Structure formats: C-alpha cells, structure tokens
Short mmCIF file of C-alpha atoms in Angstrom, two decimals:
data_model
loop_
_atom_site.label_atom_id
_atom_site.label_comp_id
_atom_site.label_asym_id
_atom_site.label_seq_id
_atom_site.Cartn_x
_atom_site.Cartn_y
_atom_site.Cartn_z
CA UNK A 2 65.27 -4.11 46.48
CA UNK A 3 62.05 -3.54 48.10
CA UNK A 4 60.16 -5.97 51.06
CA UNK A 5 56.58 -6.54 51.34
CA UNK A 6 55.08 -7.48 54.80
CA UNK A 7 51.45 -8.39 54.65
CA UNK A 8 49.47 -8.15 58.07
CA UNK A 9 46.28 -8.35 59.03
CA UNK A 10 44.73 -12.24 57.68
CA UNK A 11 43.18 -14.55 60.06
CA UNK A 12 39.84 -16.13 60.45
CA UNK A 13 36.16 -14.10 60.22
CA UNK A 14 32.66 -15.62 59.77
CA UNK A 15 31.05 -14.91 56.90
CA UNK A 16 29.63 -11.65 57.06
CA UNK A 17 32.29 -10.12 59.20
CA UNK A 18 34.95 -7.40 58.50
CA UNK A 19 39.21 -7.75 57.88
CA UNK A 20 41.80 -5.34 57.24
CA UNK A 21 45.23 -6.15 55.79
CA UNK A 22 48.18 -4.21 56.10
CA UNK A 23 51.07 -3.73 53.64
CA UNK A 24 54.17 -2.25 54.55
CA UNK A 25 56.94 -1.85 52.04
CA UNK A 26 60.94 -0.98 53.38
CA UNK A 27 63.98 -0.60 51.37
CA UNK A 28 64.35 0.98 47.92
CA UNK A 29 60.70 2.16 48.53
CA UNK A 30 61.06 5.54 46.67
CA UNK A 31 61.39 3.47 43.42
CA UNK A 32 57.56 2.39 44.05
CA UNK A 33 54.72 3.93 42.08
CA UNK A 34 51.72 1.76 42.81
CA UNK A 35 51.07 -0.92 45.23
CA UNK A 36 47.86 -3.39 45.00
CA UNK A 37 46.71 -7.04 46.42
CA UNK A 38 46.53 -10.37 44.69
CA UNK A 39 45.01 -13.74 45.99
CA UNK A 40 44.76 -16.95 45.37
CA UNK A 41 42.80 -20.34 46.20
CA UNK A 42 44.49 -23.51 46.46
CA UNK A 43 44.45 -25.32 42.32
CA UNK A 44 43.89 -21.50 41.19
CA UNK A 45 45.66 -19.14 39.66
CA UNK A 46 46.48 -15.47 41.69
CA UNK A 47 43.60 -13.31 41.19
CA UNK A 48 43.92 -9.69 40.97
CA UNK A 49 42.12 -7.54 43.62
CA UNK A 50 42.86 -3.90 43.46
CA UNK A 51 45.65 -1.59 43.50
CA UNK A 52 46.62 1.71 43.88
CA UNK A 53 49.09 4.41 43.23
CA UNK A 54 50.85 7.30 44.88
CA UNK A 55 50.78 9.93 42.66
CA UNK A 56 47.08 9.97 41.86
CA UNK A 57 45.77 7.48 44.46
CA UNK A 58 43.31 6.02 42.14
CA UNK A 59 42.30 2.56 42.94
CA UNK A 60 41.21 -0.61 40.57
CA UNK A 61 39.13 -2.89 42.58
CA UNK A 62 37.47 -5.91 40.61
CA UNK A 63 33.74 -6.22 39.79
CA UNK A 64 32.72 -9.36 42.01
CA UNK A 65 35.07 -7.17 45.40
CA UNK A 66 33.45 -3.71 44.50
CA UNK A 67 31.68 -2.50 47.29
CA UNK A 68 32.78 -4.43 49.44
CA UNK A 69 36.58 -4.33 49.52
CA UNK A 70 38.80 -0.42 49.72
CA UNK A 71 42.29 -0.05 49.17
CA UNK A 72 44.32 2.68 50.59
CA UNK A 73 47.39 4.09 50.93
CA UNK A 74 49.04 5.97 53.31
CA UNK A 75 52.43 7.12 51.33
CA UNK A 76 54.48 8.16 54.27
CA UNK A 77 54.68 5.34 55.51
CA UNK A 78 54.91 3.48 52.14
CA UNK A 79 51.72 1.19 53.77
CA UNK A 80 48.90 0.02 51.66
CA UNK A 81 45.66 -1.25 53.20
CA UNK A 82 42.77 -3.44 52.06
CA UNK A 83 39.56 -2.93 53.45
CA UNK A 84 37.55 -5.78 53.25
CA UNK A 85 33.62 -6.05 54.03
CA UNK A 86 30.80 -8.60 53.84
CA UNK A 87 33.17 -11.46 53.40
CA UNK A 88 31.87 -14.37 52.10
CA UNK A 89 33.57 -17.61 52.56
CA UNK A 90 34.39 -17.83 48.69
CA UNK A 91 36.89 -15.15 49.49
CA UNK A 92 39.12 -17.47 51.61
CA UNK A 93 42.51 -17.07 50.08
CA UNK A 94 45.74 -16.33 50.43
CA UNK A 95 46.42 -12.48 50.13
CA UNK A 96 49.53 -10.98 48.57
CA UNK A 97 50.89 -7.52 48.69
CA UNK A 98 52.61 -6.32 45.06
CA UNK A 99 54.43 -3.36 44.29
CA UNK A 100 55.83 -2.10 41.09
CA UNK A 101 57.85 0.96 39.96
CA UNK A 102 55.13 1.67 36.99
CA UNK A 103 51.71 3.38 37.48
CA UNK A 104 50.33 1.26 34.81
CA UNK A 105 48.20 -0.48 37.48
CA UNK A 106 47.79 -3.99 35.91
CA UNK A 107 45.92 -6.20 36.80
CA UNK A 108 48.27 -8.82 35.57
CA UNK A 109 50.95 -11.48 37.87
CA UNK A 110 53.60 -9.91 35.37
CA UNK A 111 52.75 -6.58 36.41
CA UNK A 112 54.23 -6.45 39.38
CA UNK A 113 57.83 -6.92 40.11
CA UNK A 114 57.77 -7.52 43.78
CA UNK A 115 55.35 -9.85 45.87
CA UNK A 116 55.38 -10.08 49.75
CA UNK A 117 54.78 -13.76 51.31
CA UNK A 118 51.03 -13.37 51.57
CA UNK A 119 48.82 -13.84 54.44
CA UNK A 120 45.76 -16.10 55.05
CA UNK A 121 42.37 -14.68 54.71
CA UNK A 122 39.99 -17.87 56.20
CA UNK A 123 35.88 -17.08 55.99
CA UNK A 124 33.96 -19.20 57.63
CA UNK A 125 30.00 -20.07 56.61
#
C-alpha cells in the first residue's frame, strides 16, 4: 500500500503564490508517476498535472499552464505543485495521486491511490 500526505493549502489573495507538498510512504518503489487533482464543491475532480520519475515529464492543463509547476524530488518520493497568479476560481480542494503506470492520465481512474486532499482558498 502506498500513503499520500498533501501539505501546503491554506488561504492566499488572489494574485498571490502557494506551494503544496506531496509525500508518499510505504510500498513507494511500486510508484511511477505522481500528479494533483482538484475539485470544487457540485464538480467533478479536475485533473491538474502530473509527473513521473523516470523521465520527469510533466502534464499541466491549458487554463494552469504558466502558472502552476509540478516537481518531483524522487528521493524523497515528494511531489510539489507550484502554483502562481492564483485566481479565486482556483479555490478547491487539492489531491495528491499516485499510480504504478507512467501512462500519466489525466483521468480519476488513472490513478490507484489518492491522499485526503488539502484546501486551496483564493480570495478576490
């Protein structure tokens, strides 16, 4: 089994700069690529990028480019998100996913394990 902690969520104002924190323990050598998801009260989870080991290559979403970096520092199986400009349309609740694939989806089903998410509040 592997755990996800997210870190990192709180409130900004709009404009202002966050960075989550992602740190995966147990069974982590099974895990290939890691990546972030959110989601809005009513909505469905939203994909927002992720990233994997072996080639580091990240998949961040048109309407976050440029604004939002994921990284990864494997050693200590830790993923960050980088997130600039924030607007307060990105006020959400941000999970951490991890999968034993590199196939990085951008898909719920893509991703076999999901930490308990943290809140990410922007205010206008």
């Amino acid at each position: 089994q592997v755990q996800l902690v997210e870190s990192g969520g709180g409130l900004v104002q709009a404009g202002g700069s966050l960075r989550l924190t992602c740190a995966a323990s147990g069974h982590t050598a099974m895990i290939e690529t890691m990546g972030w998801f959110r989601q809005t009260p009513g909505e469905s989870r939203e994909f927002v990028a992720s990233i994997t080991w072996r080639g580091a290559t990240t998949h961040p979403t048109v309407s976050m480019k440029g604004r939002f970096t994921i990284r990864r520092e494997e050693a200590r199986k830790t993923v960050y998100l980088e997130m600039n400009s924030l607007k307060p349309e990105d006020t959400a609740v941000y999970y951490c996913v991890a999968d034993p694939s590199q196939i990085l989806s951008t898909h719920v089903h893509g991703y076999r394990y999901w930490g308990q998410g943290t809140q990410v509040t922007v205010a206008s």
